[in-house]
Coordinates of C-alpha atoms in Angstrom, one line a residue:
M130 CA 0.0 -17.2 23.8
K131 CA 1.7 -14.5 25.9
H132 CA 4.3 -12.4 24.0
T133 CA 7.4 -11.7 26.1
M134 CA 10.0 -10.1 23.8
I135 CA 10.8 -8.2 20.6
A136 CA 11.8 -10.6 17.9
P137 CA 15.6 -10.9 17.6
G138 CA 16.9 -8.7 14.8
L139 CA 13.8 -6.5 14.9
E140 CA 15.0 -4.2 17.7
W141 CA 14.9 -0.6 16.5
S142 CA 18.6 0.0 17.4
S143 CA 19.5 -3.0 15.2
L144 CA 17.5 -1.8 12.2
L145 CA 18.8 1.8 12.5
E146 CA 22.4 0.5 12.4
R147 CA 21.6 -1.5 9.3
A148 CA 20.0 1.5 7.6
K149 CA 23.0 3.8 8.5
A150 CA 25.4 1.2 7.2
L151 CA 23.5 0.8 4.0
V152 CA 23.2 4.5 3.2
P153 CA 25.4 6.4 5.6
E154 CA 25.2 9.6 3.5
A155 CA 21.5 9.9 4.4
F156 CA 22.0 10.2 8.2
D157 CA 23.7 12.5 10.6
E158 CA 26.2 11.2 13.2
D159 CA 23.4 10.5 15.7
G160 CA 21.4 8.5 13.2
N161 CA 18.8 11.1 12.3
P162 CA 17.7 11.2 8.7
L163 CA 18.7 14.2 6.5
N164 CA 17.1 16.0 3.6
L165 CA 18.2 15.4 0.0
I166 CA 18.6 18.7 -2.0
H167 CA 20.6 19.1 -5.2
G168 CA 22.0 15.6 -4.9
E169 CA 23.4 16.3 -1.4
W170 CA 22.3 15.0 2.0
G171 CA 22.1 17.6 4.7
F172 CA 19.9 20.5 5.7
P173 CA 18.8 19.1 9.1
G174 CA 16.6 22.0 9.9
H175 CA 15.0 22.0 13.4
P176 CA 14.6 18.6 15.1
K177 CA 11.1 17.3 15.9
P178 CA 10.9 14.1 18.0
F179 CA 9.7 11.2 15.8
L180 CA 8.0 8.5 17.9
S181 CA 6.9 5.0 17.0
P182 CA 3.2 4.2 17.4
V183 CA 4.2 0.6 18.3
D184 CA 5.3 1.4 21.8
G185 CA 6.2 5.1 22.0
T186 CA 9.9 4.5 21.3
M187 CA 11.7 7.6 20.0
L188 CA 13.0 6.6 16.6
G189 CA 15.0 9.8 16.0
N190 CA 14.4 13.3 14.9
Y191 CA 12.2 14.5 12.0
P192 CA 14.2 17.4 10.3
M193 CA 12.0 20.5 9.9
I194 CA 13.3 22.8 7.2
D195 CA 12.0 26.3 6.6
L196 CA 10.3 27.8 3.5
D197 CA 13.4 29.4 2.1
T198 CA 15.2 26.0 2.1
A199 CA 12.2 24.4 0.5
R200 CA 12.2 27.1 -2.2
H201 CA 15.8 26.4 -2.9
A202 CA 15.2 22.7 -3.0
V203 CA 12.4 23.2 -5.6
A204 CA 14.4 25.5 -7.7
V205 CA 17.4 23.2 -8.0
A206 CA 15.2 20.1 -8.5
A207 CA 13.6 21.8 -11.4
G208 CA 17.0 22.5 -12.8
E209 CA 17.5 18.8 -13.3
F210 CA 14.8 18.7 -15.9
G211 CA 16.9 19.7 -19.0
A212 CA 19.4 16.9 -18.7
W213 CA 17.0 14.2 -17.5
S214 CA 14.2 14.9 -20.0
T215 CA 16.7 14.5 -22.8
T216 CA 18.3 11.3 -21.4
D217 CA 17.5 8.3 -23.7
L218 CA 14.5 6.3 -22.5
S219 CA 16.6 3.2 -22.5
E220 CA 19.0 4.8 -20.0
R221 CA 16.1 5.9 -17.8
Q222 CA 14.8 2.4 -17.8
Q223 CA 18.2 1.0 -16.8
R224 CA 18.5 3.4 -13.9
V225 CA 15.0 2.8 -12.6
D226 CA 15.5 -0.9 -13.0
A227 CA 18.8 -0.7 -11.0
C228 CA 16.9 1.1 -8.2
V229 CA 14.2 -1.5 -8.2
H230 CA 16.9 -4.2 -7.9
L231 CA 18.3 -2.5 -4.8
L232 CA 14.8 -2.1 -3.3
R233 CA 14.3 -5.8 -3.8
Q234 CA 17.7 -6.6 -2.3
H235 CA 16.9 -4.6 0.9
R236 CA 13.1 -5.2 1.0
E237 CA 13.2 -6.9 4.4
L238 CA 15.0 -4.0 6.0
I239 CA 12.7 -1.4 4.5
G240 CA 9.6 -3.5 5.5
R241 CA 10.9 -3.8 9.1
L242 CA 11.5 0.0 9.3
L243 CA 7.9 0.4 8.2
M244 CA 6.7 -1.8 11.0
W245 CA 8.2 0.5 13.6
E246 CA 7.4 3.8 11.8
I247 CA 3.7 3.3 10.9
G248 CA 2.8 0.2 12.9
K249 CA 2.1 -2.3 10.1
P250 CA 2.2 -6.0 10.9
H251 CA 5.1 -7.7 9.0
A252 CA 3.0 -9.2 6.2
Q253 CA 1.3 -5.9 5.4
A254 CA 4.6 -4.0 5.6
M255 CA 6.2 -6.4 3.1
T256 CA 3.2 -6.1 0.8
D257 CA 3.7 -2.3 0.7
V258 CA 7.3 -2.8 -0.4
D259 CA 6.6 -5.6 -2.8
R260 CA 3.7 -3.8 -4.6
C261 CA 6.1 -0.9 -5.2
I262 CA 8.7 -3.2 -6.7
S263 CA 6.4 -5.3 -8.9
G264 CA 4.5 -2.2 -10.0
V265 CA 7.5 -0.3 -11.1
E266 CA 9.0 -3.4 -12.8
W267 CA 5.8 -3.5 -14.9
Y268 CA 6.1 0.2 -15.9
V269 CA 9.8 -0.3 -16.9
E270 CA 8.6 -2.9 -19.4
Q271 CA 5.5 -0.9 -20.6
I272 CA 7.0 2.6 -20.7
P273 CA 8.2 2.6 -24.4
S274 CA 4.6 2.3 -25.8
M275 CA 3.2 4.6 -23.1
M276 CA 5.7 7.4 -24.1
E277 CA 4.9 7.2 -27.8
G278 CA 4.0 10.7 -29.0
R279 CA 4.6 12.2 -25.5
K280 CA 7.3 14.2 -23.8
P281 CA 8.2 14.9 -20.2
L282 CA 6.3 17.6 -18.3
G283 CA 8.7 19.1 -15.8
L284 CA 9.2 18.9 -12.0
I285 CA 6.7 16.8 -10.2
S286 CA 6.0 17.6 -6.5
N287 CA 4.7 14.8 -4.3
I288 CA 2.9 15.3 -1.0
A289 CA 1.5 12.0 0.3
S290 CA 0.0 10.5 3.4
W291 CA 2.1 8.3 5.7
N292 CA 0.1 5.0 5.2
Y293 CA 1.8 3.7 2.0
P294 CA 5.2 5.2 1.7
L295 CA 6.5 2.6 -0.8
S296 CA 3.5 1.3 -2.8
V297 CA 2.0 4.7 -3.3
L298 CA 4.7 7.4 -2.9
V299 CA 8.0 5.8 -4.0
H300 CA 6.1 3.9 -6.7
A301 CA 4.7 7.1 -8.2
M302 CA 8.0 8.9 -8.0
L303 CA 9.9 6.2 -9.8
V304 CA 7.3 6.1 -12.6
Q305 CA 7.4 9.9 -12.8
M306 CA 11.2 9.8 -13.3
L307 CA 10.9 6.9 -15.7
A308 CA 8.7 9.2 -17.8
G309 CA 11.5 11.8 -17.9
N310 CA 10.7 14.1 -15.0
P311 CA 12.7 15.2 -12.0
V312 CA 10.7 14.7 -8.7
I313 CA 10.7 16.2 -5.2
A314 CA 8.7 14.8 -2.3
K315 CA 7.9 15.9 1.2
T316 CA 8.4 13.2 3.8
P317 CA 5.1 12.6 5.6
S318 CA 5.1 14.2 9.1
D319 CA 3.6 11.2 10.9
G320 CA 5.3 8.1 9.4
G321 CA 7.7 6.6 6.8
L322 CA 10.7 8.9 7.5
F323 CA 13.3 6.2 7.8
A324 CA 12.0 3.8 5.1
L325 CA 11.5 6.6 2.7
T326 CA 15.0 8.0 3.4
V327 CA 16.6 4.6 2.6
A328 CA 14.5 4.1 -0.6
I329 CA 15.3 7.6 -1.9
A330 CA 19.0 7.3 -1.0
L331 CA 19.1 4.1 -3.1
A332 CA 17.3 5.9 -6.0
R333 CA 19.8 8.8 -5.9
R334 CA 22.7 6.3 -6.0
C335 CA 21.3 5.0 -9.3
G336 CA 21.5 8.5 -10.8
L337 CA 17.8 9.4 -10.5
P338 CA 16.8 13.1 -10.2
V339 CA 15.0 12.8 -6.9
S340 CA 14.9 15.3 -4.0
L341 CA 13.4 14.7 -0.5
V342 CA 12.5 17.4 2.0
S343 CA 10.7 17.4 5.3
G344 CA 8.8 19.9 7.4
S345 CA 5.4 21.4 8.0
G346 CA 3.1 21.0 5.1
G347 CA 1.4 24.3 5.7
R348 CA 4.7 26.2 5.8
L349 CA 6.3 24.5 2.8
S350 CA 3.2 24.5 0.5
E351 CA 4.1 27.9 -0.9
A352 CA 7.2 26.2 -2.5
L353 CA 5.9 22.6 -3.0
V354 CA 2.4 23.4 -4.2
R355 CA 2.5 27.0 -5.6
G356 CA 6.1 27.3 -6.5
P357 CA 6.4 28.5 -10.2
E358 CA 8.9 25.7 -11.0
V359 CA 6.5 23.0 -10.1
A360 CA 4.9 21.6 -13.2
C361 CA 2.6 19.0 -11.5
L362 CA 1.4 18.3 -8.0
A363 CA 0.6 14.8 -6.8
F364 CA -1.3 14.9 -3.4
V365 CA -2.6 12.1 -1.3
G366 CA -4.3 13.2 1.9
G367 CA -7.4 14.5 3.7
K368 CA -10.3 16.5 2.3
T369 CA -9.6 19.7 4.2
N370 CA -6.0 20.1 3.0
G371 CA -7.0 18.9 -0.4
R372 CA -9.7 21.5 -0.8
D373 CA -7.3 24.3 0.1
I374 CA -4.7 23.0 -2.3
A375 CA -7.3 22.6 -5.1
A376 CA -8.5 26.1 -4.6
S377 CA -5.0 27.5 -5.0
L378 CA -4.3 25.5 -8.2
Y379 CA -7.4 26.3 -10.3
D380 CA -6.2 29.5 -11.6
R381 CA -2.7 28.3 -12.5
E382 CA -1.4 26.5 -15.5
K383 CA -0.3 23.4 -13.5
R384 CA -1.2 19.8 -13.6
Y385 CA -2.4 18.1 -10.5
M386 CA -3.9 14.9 -9.1
L387 CA -5.4 15.3 -5.7
E388 CA -6.6 12.1 -4.0
M389 CA -8.9 13.0 -1.0
E390 CA -11.1 11.2 1.3
G391 CA -14.7 10.0 0.9
I392 CA -17.0 7.6 2.7
N393 CA -16.6 4.2 1.0
A394 CA -19.8 2.2 1.5
Y395 CA -20.9 -1.4 1.1
G396 CA -24.7 -1.7 0.4
I397 CA -26.4 -5.0 1.2
W398 CA -29.8 -5.7 -0.4
Q399 CA -31.5 -9.1 -1.2
F400 CA -28.4 -11.0 -0.3
S401 CA -27.6 -14.4 1.1
R402 CA -23.9 -15.3 0.6
W403 CA -22.9 -14.3 4.1
D404 CA -19.7 -16.5 4.4
A405 CA -18.2 -14.7 1.4
L406 CA -19.1 -11.3 2.7
A407 CA -17.6 -12.2 6.1
T408 CA -14.3 -12.9 4.4
Q409 CA -14.3 -9.6 2.6
L410 CA -15.2 -7.6 5.7
R411 CA -12.5 -9.2 7.8
R412 CA -9.9 -8.4 5.1
G413 CA -11.2 -4.9 5.1
F414 CA -9.8 -4.3 8.6
D415 CA -6.2 -4.7 7.3
Y416 CA -4.0 -1.9 8.8
G417 CA -6.9 -0.8 11.0
K418 CA -8.8 0.7 8.0
Q419 CA -6.1 3.4 7.7
R420 CA -6.6 3.3 3.9
C421 CA -8.3 5.5 1.5
T422 CA -10.1 2.5 0.0
A423 CA -11.4 1.1 3.4
Y424 CA -15.1 0.4 3.6
V425 CA -16.4 2.3 6.7
R426 CA -20.1 2.5 6.1
L427 CA -22.3 -0.6 5.8
V428 CA -25.8 0.1 4.5
V429 CA -28.1 -2.9 5.2
Q430 CA -31.7 -3.8 4.2
R431 CA -33.8 -3.9 7.3
Q432 CA -35.1 -7.4 6.8
L433 CA -31.6 -8.7 6.4
F434 CA -30.3 -7.1 9.5
P435 CA -30.5 -10.2 11.8
Q436 CA -28.6 -12.3 9.3
F437 CA -26.1 -9.5 8.8
L438 CA -25.4 -9.4 12.6
D439 CA -25.0 -13.1 12.8
M440 CA -22.2 -12.8 10.2
Y441 CA -20.8 -9.5 11.2
L442 CA -20.3 -9.7 15.0
P443 CA -18.2 -12.9 14.9
V444 CA -15.9 -11.1 12.3
L445 CA -15.3 -8.3 14.7
K446 CA -14.7 -10.7 17.6
S447 CA -12.2 -12.7 15.6
L448 CA -9.9 -9.7 14.8
R449 CA -6.5 -9.7 16.5
I450 CA -4.8 -6.5 17.4
G451 CA -1.4 -6.2 19.0
N452 CA 2.3 -5.2 19.0
P453 CA 3.6 -6.5 15.6
T454 CA 7.2 -6.9 16.8
L455 CA 6.6 -9.3 19.6
V456 CA 7.2 -13.1 19.9
D457 CA 7.0 -15.5 22.8
H458 CA 10.5 -17.1 22.2
P459 CA 13.5 -16.3 20.0
D460 CA 12.7 -18.8 17.2
A461 CA 9.0 -18.0 17.0
P462 CA 7.5 -16.4 13.9
L463 CA 6.1 -12.9 14.0
P464 CA 2.5 -12.7 15.1
T465 CA -0.3 -12.9 12.5
L466 CA -2.3 -9.7 13.3
D467 CA -5.2 -8.0 11.5
F468 CA -3.7 -4.7 12.5
G469 CA -1.3 -3.1 15.0
P470 CA -1.5 0.5 16.3
L471 CA -3.1 3.4 14.6
I472 CA -0.6 6.1 13.5
N473 CA -0.5 7.8 16.9
G474 CA -2.3 8.3 20.1
R475 CA -3.8 11.6 18.9
K476 CA -5.7 9.7 16.3
V477 CA -7.1 7.3 18.9
D478 CA -8.2 10.2 21.0
E479 CA -9.9 11.9 18.1
L480 CA -11.8 8.8 17.2
Q481 CA -12.9 8.3 20.8
V482 CA -14.3 11.8 20.8
W483 CA -16.2 11.2 17.6
I484 CA -17.6 7.9 19.0
S485 CA -18.7 9.6 22.2
E486 CA -20.3 12.4 20.3
A487 CA -22.2 9.9 18.1
I488 CA -23.4 7.8 21.1
G489 CA -24.4 11.0 23.0
G490 CA -26.5 12.0 20.0
G491 CA -28.4 8.7 19.9
A492 CA -26.2 6.2 18.0
V493 CA -26.3 2.6 19.3
S494 CA -23.0 0.8 20.1
L495 CA -23.2 -2.6 18.5
Y496 CA -19.7 -3.6 19.3
Q497 CA -16.7 -2.1 21.2
G498 CA -13.7 -4.4 21.2
T499 CA -11.0 -4.7 23.9
L500 CA -7.3 -5.2 23.7
R501 CA -5.7 -8.3 25.1
D502 CA -2.8 -8.0 27.6
E503 CA -1.0 -11.0 26.0
D504 CA -0.5 -9.1 22.8
F505 CA 1.6 -6.5 24.4
L506 CA 4.7 -6.2 26.6
P507 CA 4.0 -5.4 30.3
H508 CA 3.8 -1.7 30.9
Q509 CA 4.4 -0.8 27.2
D510 CA 2.8 2.4 25.8
I511 CA -0.5 1.3 24.1
S512 CA -1.9 4.8 23.6
A513 CA -1.9 4.3 19.8
Y514 CA -3.9 1.0 19.9
M515 CA -7.6 0.8 19.4
A516 CA -9.9 -2.2 19.1
P517 CA -12.7 -2.2 16.5
V518 CA -16.0 -0.3 17.1
A519 CA -19.3 -0.6 15.3
L520 CA -22.1 2.0 15.6
L521 CA -25.7 1.8 14.5
N522 CA -27.8 4.8 13.4
V523 CA -25.2 7.6 13.8
P524 CA -27.0 10.9 13.9
R525 CA -26.6 13.2 11.0
N526 CA -25.1 16.0 13.1
A527 CA -22.3 13.7 14.3
R528 CA -18.9 14.0 12.6
L529 CA -18.8 10.2 12.0
Y530 CA -21.8 10.5 9.8
H531 CA -20.1 12.7 7.2
N532 CA -16.4 12.1 7.7
E533 CA -14.1 9.1 7.0
P534 CA -12.8 7.9 10.4
F535 CA -9.5 6.5 8.9
G536 CA -9.5 3.9 11.7
P537 CA -11.3 0.7 12.8
V538 CA -14.8 2.3 13.2
D539 CA -17.7 1.1 11.2
T540 CA -21.0 2.9 10.9
I541 CA -24.1 0.9 10.0
V542 CA -27.3 2.2 8.5
V543 CA -30.5 0.2 8.2
V544 CA -32.7 1.1 5.2
D545 CA -36.1 0.1 3.8
S546 CA -35.9 0.9 0.1
V547 CA -33.4 0.8 -2.7
E548 CA -33.6 4.5 -3.0
E549 CA -32.7 5.0 0.6
L550 CA -29.8 2.5 0.2
I551 CA -28.4 4.6 -2.7
T552 CA -28.8 7.8 -0.8
E553 CA -27.0 6.6 2.3
M554 CA -24.2 5.1 0.1
N555 CA -23.7 8.5 -1.5
I556 CA -23.5 10.5 1.7
S557 CA -20.1 12.1 1.0
N558 CA -20.8 13.4 -2.6
G559 CA -18.3 11.1 -4.2
C560 CA -15.9 8.4 -3.1
L561 CA -13.1 6.2 -4.4
V562 CA -14.7 2.8 -4.0
A563 CA -18.0 1.2 -3.1
S564 CA -19.6 -2.2 -3.4
V565 CA -23.1 -3.8 -3.6
A566 CA -23.9 -7.2 -2.1
C567 CA -27.0 -8.5 -4.0
D568 CA -28.0 -11.9 -5.3
N569 CA -29.8 -10.4 -8.2
E570 CA -27.1 -9.4 -10.7
H571 CA -29.4 -7.1 -12.8
L572 CA -30.6 -5.2 -9.7
A573 CA -27.0 -5.0 -8.4
Q574 CA -25.9 -3.4 -11.6
Q575 CA -28.8 -0.9 -11.4
I576 CA -27.8 0.1 -7.9
A577 CA -24.1 0.3 -8.8
A578 CA -25.0 2.7 -11.7
E579 CA -26.4 5.1 -9.1
V580 CA -23.6 5.0 -6.7
R581 CA -21.1 7.9 -6.9
A582 CA -17.9 6.0 -6.6
F583 CA -15.1 5.7 -9.0
K584 CA -15.0 2.0 -8.7
V585 CA -18.0 -0.1 -7.8
G586 CA -17.8 -3.8 -6.9
I587 CA -20.6 -6.3 -7.3
N588 CA -20.3 -8.9 -4.4
T589 CA -16.7 -8.0 -4.0
I590 CA -14.6 -5.2 -2.6
R591 CA -12.5 -2.9 -4.8
S592 CA -9.1 -1.5 -4.2
R593 CA -6.6 1.0 -5.5
G594 CA -5.3 -1.7 -7.9
D595 CA -1.9 -2.2 -9.5
R596 CA -0.2 -1.9 -12.8
D597 CA -2.7 -1.1 -15.6
E598 CA -5.7 -0.6 -13.3
V599 CA -6.9 3.0 -13.4
F600 CA -7.5 4.8 -10.1
G601 CA -9.4 8.0 -9.3
G602 CA -12.4 9.4 -7.6
I603 CA -15.8 11.0 -8.1
G604 CA -17.1 14.3 -6.8
Q605 CA -15.2 15.7 -3.8
S606 CA -13.0 12.6 -3.4
W607 CA -10.6 13.4 -6.3
K608 CA -9.5 16.5 -8.2
G609 CA -7.4 16.5 -11.4
C610 CA -5.8 13.7 -13.4
F611 CA -6.6 10.1 -12.8
V612 CA -3.7 7.7 -12.4
G613 CA -2.9 4.0 -12.8
G614 CA -1.4 2.3 -15.9
K615 CA -1.1 4.6 -18.9
Y616 CA -3.1 7.3 -17.1
L617 CA -0.3 7.9 -14.6
V618 CA 2.2 8.4 -17.5
Q619 CA -0.2 10.7 -19.3
A620 CA -0.7 12.8 -16.2
V621 CA 3.0 13.6 -16.0
T622 CA 3.7 14.0 -19.7
I623 CA 2.7 16.3 -22.6
G624 CA 0.7 14.7 -25.4
P625 CA -0.7 16.0 -28.7
P626 CA -2.1 19.6 -28.9
G627 CA -5.6 19.9 -27.5
E628 CA -5.4 16.6 -25.5
R629 CA -8.1 16.2 -22.9
L630 CA -6.7 14.2 -20.0
Y631 CA -8.8 11.7 -18.1
G632 CA -9.7 13.2 -14.7
N633 CA -12.1 15.2 -12.6
F634 CA -11.6 18.9 -13.4
P635 CA -13.5 22.2 -12.7
D636 CA -14.8 22.4 -16.2
Y637 CA -15.1 18.7 -17.2
T638 CA -15.0 15.1 -15.9
L639 CA -13.7 12.5 -18.3
L640 CA -14.0 8.9 -17.1
P641 CA -12.3 5.9 -18.7
E642 CA -14.6 3.1 -20.0
K643 CA -13.1 0.5 -17.7
R644 CA -12.7 1.3 -14.0

């Protein structure tokens, strides 16, 4: 059905007015978000146009502060440690719980801001908000036992990717504060500016020691990463930046958890339950695979390849991509999409270059999808949209062979032995998740034991997880403390003398029994 209009109440101007009315202190007179330093909103820095991937609409200005301002922000944020770390745990619980209540009260507004800022369809945007809320609620209940014999660590600095501003970044910050630490975060440069500003403004209103700054990650890292007042760094992002950060932290007495990319693979060997696998692979395209736990490499036994294609190609053809804000009449529900735009047109251009490079080197294009005109407004900017692509036999010298695409591009490898299957699944020297599809449970477990992934699924996909589920990475995909459940609290607190934290460190790796 042809979409002809933006859903009533979903227009950006309407959402911005609601955000300004809710937390007017967090915006300037033109509706641009401000920075939060020492409990005060201001510090607009230099404006950088902030565009929506949905249709190129200018949403406002991203405030770029300089290094000196960031150093000041870090220093004053660290100054909140004394009072907050000695605040009774029951009081911290009450304040975090009050913030969660406000997030729930305004979840629809925050979710709709995310739709425009990072292009998530409505259901996926709301899931981001709801996972933050329910996750922190669980921690509020569990924190007394988790804090037994432990004390707060100090200022926690957060630098995170744009793809999950609520369920990853805000969630982590609220738990860090619940454990008695002040926190500072850098707003992601590519998305989440408005939703994050609203959420952090609500947190500050509840008396939580939170600071929010924005600017160039490279320019501000001297303060946010290496600043002497920072007790712990939580980083979620790419491998290149993560390696640089890791190298700068190894010789310092500073906690860190650095979540980086790896190629998550699904290996298929002696398998027959194709309908179940089809459901998993379709679900795997949520948010255009712009997730650290997306499965982007499919390693398939050669004799199963015809059956695999019979299952796989219809999945790709069934995917629906479009503008998530559009309806065909005022009373219509928002569209049910597998994904909307990628984070920006630059990402699409990058992936197209990688795809051309792979095909030029001998890869076979199994599928290249197309966008449908009816899923967009006439003449709207669609530069950030990309239909799914599947490539077979990507050459080893192509970037797609060794790098996570972070977009709707699958690479497929056909293999003839279990040893070859394992080798191709381990191409990135460690990853966050992997899975094995195999009818033989014993053989599947044997293969899984050889896969260098933090979490390995047998005939099912794995995810980051919620609440008490641990999360981390193997090899180059993760550095420092693991998180999730009690491990997140342990990472940002001080335990008994000589404690060895669970994580992946230069001198040891300590894995939890259950992953």
